[in-house]
Short mmCIF file of C-alpha atoms in Angstrom, two decimals:
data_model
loop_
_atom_site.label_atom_id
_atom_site.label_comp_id
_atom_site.label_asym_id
_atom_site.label_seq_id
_atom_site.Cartn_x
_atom_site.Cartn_y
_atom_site.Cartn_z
CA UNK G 549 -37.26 -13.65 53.48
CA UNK G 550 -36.01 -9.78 52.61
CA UNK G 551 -32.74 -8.49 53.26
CA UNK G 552 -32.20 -4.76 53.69
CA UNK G 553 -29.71 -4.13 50.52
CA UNK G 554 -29.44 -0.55 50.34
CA UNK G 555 -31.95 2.80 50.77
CA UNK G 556 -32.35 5.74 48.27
CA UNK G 557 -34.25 9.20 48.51
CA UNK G 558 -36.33 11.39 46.48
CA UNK G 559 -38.44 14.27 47.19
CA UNK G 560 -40.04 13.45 50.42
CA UNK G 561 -39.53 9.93 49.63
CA UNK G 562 -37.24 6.90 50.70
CA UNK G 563 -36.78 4.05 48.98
CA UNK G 564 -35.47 0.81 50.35
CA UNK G 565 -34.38 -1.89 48.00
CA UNK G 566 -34.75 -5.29 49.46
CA UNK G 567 -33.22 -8.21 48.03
CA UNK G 568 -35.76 -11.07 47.42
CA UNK G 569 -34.07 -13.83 48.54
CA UNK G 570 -34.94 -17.87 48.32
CA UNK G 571 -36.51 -19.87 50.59
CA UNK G 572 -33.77 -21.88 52.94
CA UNK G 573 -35.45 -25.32 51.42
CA UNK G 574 -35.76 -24.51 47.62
CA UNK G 575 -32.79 -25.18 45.21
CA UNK G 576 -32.16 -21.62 44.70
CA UNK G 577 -31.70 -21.20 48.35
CA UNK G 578 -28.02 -19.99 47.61
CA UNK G 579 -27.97 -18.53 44.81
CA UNK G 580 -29.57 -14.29 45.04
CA UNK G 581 -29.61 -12.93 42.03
CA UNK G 582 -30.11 -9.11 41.68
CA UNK G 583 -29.69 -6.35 39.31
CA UNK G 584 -30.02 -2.70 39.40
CA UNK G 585 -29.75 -0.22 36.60
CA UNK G 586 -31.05 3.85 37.01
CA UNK G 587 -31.34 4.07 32.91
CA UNK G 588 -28.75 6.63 32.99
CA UNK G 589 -26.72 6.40 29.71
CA UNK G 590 -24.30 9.04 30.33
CA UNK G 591 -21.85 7.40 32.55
CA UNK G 592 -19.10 6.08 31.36
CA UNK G 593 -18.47 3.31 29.00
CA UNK G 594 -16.92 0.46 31.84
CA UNK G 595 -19.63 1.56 34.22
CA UNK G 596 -22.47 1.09 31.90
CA UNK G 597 -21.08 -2.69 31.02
CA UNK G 598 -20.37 -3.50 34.47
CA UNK G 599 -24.11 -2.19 34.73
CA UNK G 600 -24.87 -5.02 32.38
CA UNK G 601 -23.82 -8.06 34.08
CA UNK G 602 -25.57 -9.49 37.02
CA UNK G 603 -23.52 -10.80 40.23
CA UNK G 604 -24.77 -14.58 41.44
CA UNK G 605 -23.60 -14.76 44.78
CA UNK G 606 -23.45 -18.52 45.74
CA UNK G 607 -21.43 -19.67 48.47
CA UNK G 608 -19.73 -21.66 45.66
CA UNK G 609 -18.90 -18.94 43.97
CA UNK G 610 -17.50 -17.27 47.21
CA UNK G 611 -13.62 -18.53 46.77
CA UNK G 612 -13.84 -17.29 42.76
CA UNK G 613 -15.38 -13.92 43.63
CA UNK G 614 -12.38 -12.95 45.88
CA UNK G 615 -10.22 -13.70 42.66
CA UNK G 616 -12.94 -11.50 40.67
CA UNK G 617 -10.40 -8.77 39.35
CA UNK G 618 -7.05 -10.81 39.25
CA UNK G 619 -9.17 -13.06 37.01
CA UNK G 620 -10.14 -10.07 34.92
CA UNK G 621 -7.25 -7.85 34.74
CA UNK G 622 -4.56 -11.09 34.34
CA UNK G 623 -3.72 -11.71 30.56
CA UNK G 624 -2.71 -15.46 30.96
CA UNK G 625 -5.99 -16.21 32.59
CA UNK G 626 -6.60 -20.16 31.31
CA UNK G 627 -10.02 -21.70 31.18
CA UNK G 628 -10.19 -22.39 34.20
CA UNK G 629 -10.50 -19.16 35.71
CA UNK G 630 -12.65 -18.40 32.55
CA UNK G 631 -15.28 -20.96 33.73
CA UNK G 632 -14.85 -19.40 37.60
CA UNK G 633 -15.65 -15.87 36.11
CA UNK G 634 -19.04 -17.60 34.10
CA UNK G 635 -20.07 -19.08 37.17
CA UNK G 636 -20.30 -15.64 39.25
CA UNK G 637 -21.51 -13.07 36.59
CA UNK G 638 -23.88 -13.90 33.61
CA UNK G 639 -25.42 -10.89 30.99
CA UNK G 640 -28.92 -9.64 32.01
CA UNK G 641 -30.86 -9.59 28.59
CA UNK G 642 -33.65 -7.63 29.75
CA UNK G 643 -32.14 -4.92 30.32
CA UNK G 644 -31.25 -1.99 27.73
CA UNK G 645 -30.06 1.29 30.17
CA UNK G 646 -33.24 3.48 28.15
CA UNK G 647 -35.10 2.77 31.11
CA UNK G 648 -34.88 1.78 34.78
CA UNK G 649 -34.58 -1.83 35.06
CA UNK G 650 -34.54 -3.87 37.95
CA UNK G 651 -34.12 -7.81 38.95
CA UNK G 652 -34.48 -9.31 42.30
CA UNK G 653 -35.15 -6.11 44.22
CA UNK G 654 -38.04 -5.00 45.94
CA UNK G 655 -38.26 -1.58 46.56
CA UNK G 656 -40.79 -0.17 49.57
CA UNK G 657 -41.44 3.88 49.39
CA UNK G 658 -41.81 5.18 52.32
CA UNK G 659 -43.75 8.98 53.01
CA UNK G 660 -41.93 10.31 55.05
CA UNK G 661 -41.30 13.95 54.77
CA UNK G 662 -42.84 16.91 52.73
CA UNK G 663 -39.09 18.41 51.34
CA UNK G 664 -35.87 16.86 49.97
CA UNK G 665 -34.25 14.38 52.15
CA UNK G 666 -30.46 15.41 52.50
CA UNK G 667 -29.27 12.37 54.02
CA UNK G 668 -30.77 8.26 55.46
CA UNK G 669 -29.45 6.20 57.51
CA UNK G 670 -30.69 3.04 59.24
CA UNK G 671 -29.27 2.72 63.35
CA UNK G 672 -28.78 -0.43 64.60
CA UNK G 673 -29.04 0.81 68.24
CA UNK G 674 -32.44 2.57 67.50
CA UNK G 675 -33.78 -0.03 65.24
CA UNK G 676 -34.72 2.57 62.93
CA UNK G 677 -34.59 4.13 59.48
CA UNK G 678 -33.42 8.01 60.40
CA UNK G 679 -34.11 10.53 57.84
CA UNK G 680 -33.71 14.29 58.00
CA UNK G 681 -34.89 16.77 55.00
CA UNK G 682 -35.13 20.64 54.17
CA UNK G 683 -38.29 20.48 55.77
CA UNK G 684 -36.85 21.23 59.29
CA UNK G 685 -37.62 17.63 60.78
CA UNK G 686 -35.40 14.67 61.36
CA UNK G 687 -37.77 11.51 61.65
CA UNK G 688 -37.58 7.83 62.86
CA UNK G 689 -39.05 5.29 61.00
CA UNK G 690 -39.61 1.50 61.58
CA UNK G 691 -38.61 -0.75 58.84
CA UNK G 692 -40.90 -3.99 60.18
CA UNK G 693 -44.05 -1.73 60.00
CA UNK G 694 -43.50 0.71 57.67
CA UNK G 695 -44.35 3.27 59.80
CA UNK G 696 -42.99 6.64 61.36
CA UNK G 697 -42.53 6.28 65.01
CA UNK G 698 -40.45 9.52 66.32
CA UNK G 699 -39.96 13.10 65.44
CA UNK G 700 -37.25 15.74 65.86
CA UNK G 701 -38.43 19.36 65.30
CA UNK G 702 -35.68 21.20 67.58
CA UNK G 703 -34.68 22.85 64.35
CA UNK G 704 -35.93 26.28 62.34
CA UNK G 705 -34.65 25.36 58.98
CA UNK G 706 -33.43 22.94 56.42
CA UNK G 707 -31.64 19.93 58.11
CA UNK G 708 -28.44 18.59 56.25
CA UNK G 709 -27.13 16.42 58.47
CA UNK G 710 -26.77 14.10 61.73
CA UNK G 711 -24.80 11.45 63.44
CA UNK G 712 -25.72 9.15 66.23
CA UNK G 713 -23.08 8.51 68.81
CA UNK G 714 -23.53 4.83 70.39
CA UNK G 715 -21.36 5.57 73.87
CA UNK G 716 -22.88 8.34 74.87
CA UNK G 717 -26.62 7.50 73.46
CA UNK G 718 -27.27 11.08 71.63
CA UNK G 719 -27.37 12.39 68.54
CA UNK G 720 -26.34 15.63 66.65
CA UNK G 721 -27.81 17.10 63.45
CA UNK G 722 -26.94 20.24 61.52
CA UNK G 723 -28.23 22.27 58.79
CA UNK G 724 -28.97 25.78 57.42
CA UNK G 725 -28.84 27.39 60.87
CA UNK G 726 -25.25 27.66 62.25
CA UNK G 727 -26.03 25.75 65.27
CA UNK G 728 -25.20 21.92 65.86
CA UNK G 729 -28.06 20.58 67.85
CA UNK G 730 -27.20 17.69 70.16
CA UNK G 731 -30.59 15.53 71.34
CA UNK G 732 -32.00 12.52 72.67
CA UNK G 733 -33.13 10.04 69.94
CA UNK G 734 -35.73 8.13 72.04
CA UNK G 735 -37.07 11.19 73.67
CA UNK G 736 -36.27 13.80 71.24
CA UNK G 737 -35.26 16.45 73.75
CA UNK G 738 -32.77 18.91 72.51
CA UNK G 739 -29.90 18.81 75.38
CA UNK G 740 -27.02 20.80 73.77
CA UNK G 741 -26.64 23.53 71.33
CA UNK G 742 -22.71 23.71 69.83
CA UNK G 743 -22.48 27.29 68.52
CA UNK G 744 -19.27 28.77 66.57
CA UNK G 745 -19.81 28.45 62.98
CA UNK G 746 -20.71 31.26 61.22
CA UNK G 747 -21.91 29.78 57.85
CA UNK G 748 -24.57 26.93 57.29
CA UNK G 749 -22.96 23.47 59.05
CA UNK G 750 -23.16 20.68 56.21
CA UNK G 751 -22.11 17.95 57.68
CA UNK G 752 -21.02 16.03 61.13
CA UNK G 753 -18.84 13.27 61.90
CA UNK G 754 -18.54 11.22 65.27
CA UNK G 755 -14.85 10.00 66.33
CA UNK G 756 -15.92 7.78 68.95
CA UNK G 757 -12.71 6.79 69.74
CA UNK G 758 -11.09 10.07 70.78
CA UNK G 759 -14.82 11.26 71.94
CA UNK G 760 -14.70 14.00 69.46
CA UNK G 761 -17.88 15.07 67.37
CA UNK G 762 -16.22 16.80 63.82
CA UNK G 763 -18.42 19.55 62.36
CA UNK G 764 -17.73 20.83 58.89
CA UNK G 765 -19.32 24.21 57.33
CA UNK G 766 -19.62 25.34 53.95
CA UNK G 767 -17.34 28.09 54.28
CA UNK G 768 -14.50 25.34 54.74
CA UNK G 769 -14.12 25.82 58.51
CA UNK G 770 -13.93 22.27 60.69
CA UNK G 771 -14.72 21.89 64.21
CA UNK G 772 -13.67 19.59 66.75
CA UNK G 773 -15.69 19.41 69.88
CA UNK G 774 -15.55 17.35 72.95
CA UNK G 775 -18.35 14.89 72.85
CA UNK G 776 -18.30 15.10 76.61
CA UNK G 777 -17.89 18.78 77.60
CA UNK G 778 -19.68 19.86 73.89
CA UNK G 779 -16.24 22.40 74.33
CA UNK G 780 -14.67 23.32 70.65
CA UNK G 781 -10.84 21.84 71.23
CA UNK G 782 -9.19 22.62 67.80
CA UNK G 783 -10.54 24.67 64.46
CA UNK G 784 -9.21 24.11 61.38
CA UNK G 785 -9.30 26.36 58.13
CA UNK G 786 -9.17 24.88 54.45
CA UNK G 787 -7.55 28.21 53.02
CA UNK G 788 -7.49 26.22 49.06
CA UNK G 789 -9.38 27.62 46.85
CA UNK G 790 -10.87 24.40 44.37
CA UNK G 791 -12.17 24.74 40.86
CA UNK G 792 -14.85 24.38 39.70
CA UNK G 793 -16.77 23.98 43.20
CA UNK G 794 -15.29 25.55 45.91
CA UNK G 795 -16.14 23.89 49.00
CA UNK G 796 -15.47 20.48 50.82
CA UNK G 797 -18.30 17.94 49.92
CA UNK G 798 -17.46 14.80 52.02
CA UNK G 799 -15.16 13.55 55.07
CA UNK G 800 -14.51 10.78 57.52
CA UNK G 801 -11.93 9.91 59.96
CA UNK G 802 -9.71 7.18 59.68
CA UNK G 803 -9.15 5.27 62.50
CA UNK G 804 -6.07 3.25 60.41
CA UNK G 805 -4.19 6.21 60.09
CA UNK G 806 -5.06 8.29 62.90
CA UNK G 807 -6.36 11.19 60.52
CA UNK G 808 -9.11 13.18 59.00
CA UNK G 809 -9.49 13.06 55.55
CA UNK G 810 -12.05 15.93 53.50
CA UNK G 811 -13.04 15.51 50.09
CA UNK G 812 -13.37 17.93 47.76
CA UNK G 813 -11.79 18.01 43.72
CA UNK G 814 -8.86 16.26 45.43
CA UNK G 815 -8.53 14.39 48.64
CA UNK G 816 -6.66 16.61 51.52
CA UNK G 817 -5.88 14.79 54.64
CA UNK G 818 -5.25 16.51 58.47
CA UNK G 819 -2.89 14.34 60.54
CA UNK G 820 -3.79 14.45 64.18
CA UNK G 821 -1.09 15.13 66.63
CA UNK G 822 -0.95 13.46 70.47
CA UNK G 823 1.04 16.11 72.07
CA UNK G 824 1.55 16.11 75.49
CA UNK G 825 3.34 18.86 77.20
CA UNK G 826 4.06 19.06 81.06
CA UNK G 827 5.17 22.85 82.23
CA UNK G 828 5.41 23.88 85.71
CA UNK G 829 4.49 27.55 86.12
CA UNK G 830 6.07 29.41 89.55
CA UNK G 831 3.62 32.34 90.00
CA UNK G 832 4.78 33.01 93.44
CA UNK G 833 8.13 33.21 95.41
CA UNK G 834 6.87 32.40 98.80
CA UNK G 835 4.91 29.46 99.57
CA UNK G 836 1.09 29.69 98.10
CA UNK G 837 -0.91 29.92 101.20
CA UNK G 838 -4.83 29.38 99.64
CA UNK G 839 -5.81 29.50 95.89
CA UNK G 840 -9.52 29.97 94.59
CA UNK G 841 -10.87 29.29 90.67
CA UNK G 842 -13.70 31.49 89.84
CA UNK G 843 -15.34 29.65 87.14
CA UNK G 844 -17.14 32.63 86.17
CA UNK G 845 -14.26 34.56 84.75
CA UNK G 846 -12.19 30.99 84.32
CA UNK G 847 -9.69 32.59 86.70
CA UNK G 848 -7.57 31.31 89.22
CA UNK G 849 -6.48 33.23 92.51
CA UNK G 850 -4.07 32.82 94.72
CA UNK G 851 -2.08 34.15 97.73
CA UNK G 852 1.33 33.49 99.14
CA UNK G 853 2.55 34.26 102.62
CA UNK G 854 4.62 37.21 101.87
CA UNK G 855 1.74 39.13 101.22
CA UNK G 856 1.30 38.79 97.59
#
């Protein structure tokens, strides 16, 4: 049996790493060993060692591995958490970080675009591998079969980006154009296009909770929009300038908090605010006698019976 561990990308490529697990009736049936290791010598010195051990995890081991880094960092650790630590992780010989090295993974490459791929995800709900490149195209892929099964080409350029949202069943993608594109997955028919950024959108974020889809571009501007009106409610403008890179590489929302956080050299986070504000407005000083909203103009008419 194969359990999905992780996926990677290269140039066109994707990679997914599959841990080789034991068969339910052998003796190894509980204890998965794998270890992964890119060759790349320049990280740091506590990466590369941790890089050089090889995690056993055994569901008698589970208990101990909770206690991992107490067991570690404590300087009065006895023997007994000594032998706990031996049981979990044990040195991987074969491996010398000169070369890629791998132990108990299986990777399967997978064709599936003719650029970079910017960013893979696999979606429960759609029970498949989604990948979008620089070659305009998002695609859906089945795992089981190794095969592509869908294809998104709404877009004109690079893609960066997408997000699924599960509520509402659709899914929005960005890129080099300035234009959020909001389509059905299982069909892929466009159905919305969000427009207000004026520089390439890198990525998008769903806030399910609030119904919000969070749009962030590279000139530092972020978007809110109404996942169910696809209105913009709120902009906000990073106005720090950050050395060396100037831009925002990475954010999320946490639900915890109640907050957005964006990543960049340091970590900036944007509290949100439940204000509610209740304001009677007296337009007229006779009572209103018919009113009329022209949703053209957004305007709302009205008429009294003095005349006015």
């Amino acid at each position: 049996t194969h359990e999905l561990l992780s996926v990677g990308t290269e140039c066109g490529k994707a990679f997914l790493y599959m841990l080789e697990t034991a068969q339910p009736n052998t003796d190894n049936a509980h204890n998965a060993q794998f270890h992964v290791c890119s060759g790349d010598q320049s990280m740091a010195p506590n990466q590369v060692s941790l890089k050089n051990k090889m995690y056993k995890w055994s569901s008698n081991a589970s208990k101990s591995r909770r206690h991992l880094g107490e067991n570690e960092l404590s300087s009065s650790s006895g023997s007994s958490s000594s032998k706990s630590n031996e049981q979990i992780i044990s040195p991987v010989l074969g491996c010398s970080h000169l070369q890629p090295f791998r132990h108990g993974i299986q990777p399967h490459v997978m064709h599936v675009h003719s650029d970079w791929i910017t960013h893979i995800e696999y979606t429960p709900d759609l029970q498949s591998l989604v990948t979008c490149s620089l070659d305009s195209q998002l695609r859906f892929s089945d795992i089981e079969r190794r095969k592509k099964t869908r294809i998104y080409m709404g877009h004109l350029r690079g893609v960066h980006h997408f997000a699924y949202n599960a509520e509402f069943k659709f899914m929005a993608s960005c890129g080099v154009e300035r234009k959020i594109h909001i389509f059905d997955p299982h069909r892929c028919a466009r159905l919305q296009l969000l427009i207000g950024h004026t520089t390439s959108v890198s990525r998008v974020l769903m806030n399910e909770a609030r119904h919000q889809l969070i749009s962030l571009s590279y000139d530092k501007v972020i978007k809110i929009w109404d996942t169910r009106t696809f209105r913009c409610m709120q902009t906000l403008h990073d106005n720090v300038s950050y050395q060396p890179d100037n831009r925002i590489s990475a954010m999320l929302y946490d639900n915890d908090n109640k907050r957005l956080v964006t990543c960049s050299s340091k970590l900036q986070a944007w509290p949100a605010r439940f204000q509610t504000q209740k304001c009677q407005i007296k337009s007229h000083d006779g009572a209103v006698s018919s009113a009329y909203f022209n949703k053209h103009f957004e305007q709302c008419v009205s008429s009294d019976f003095n005349g006015n």
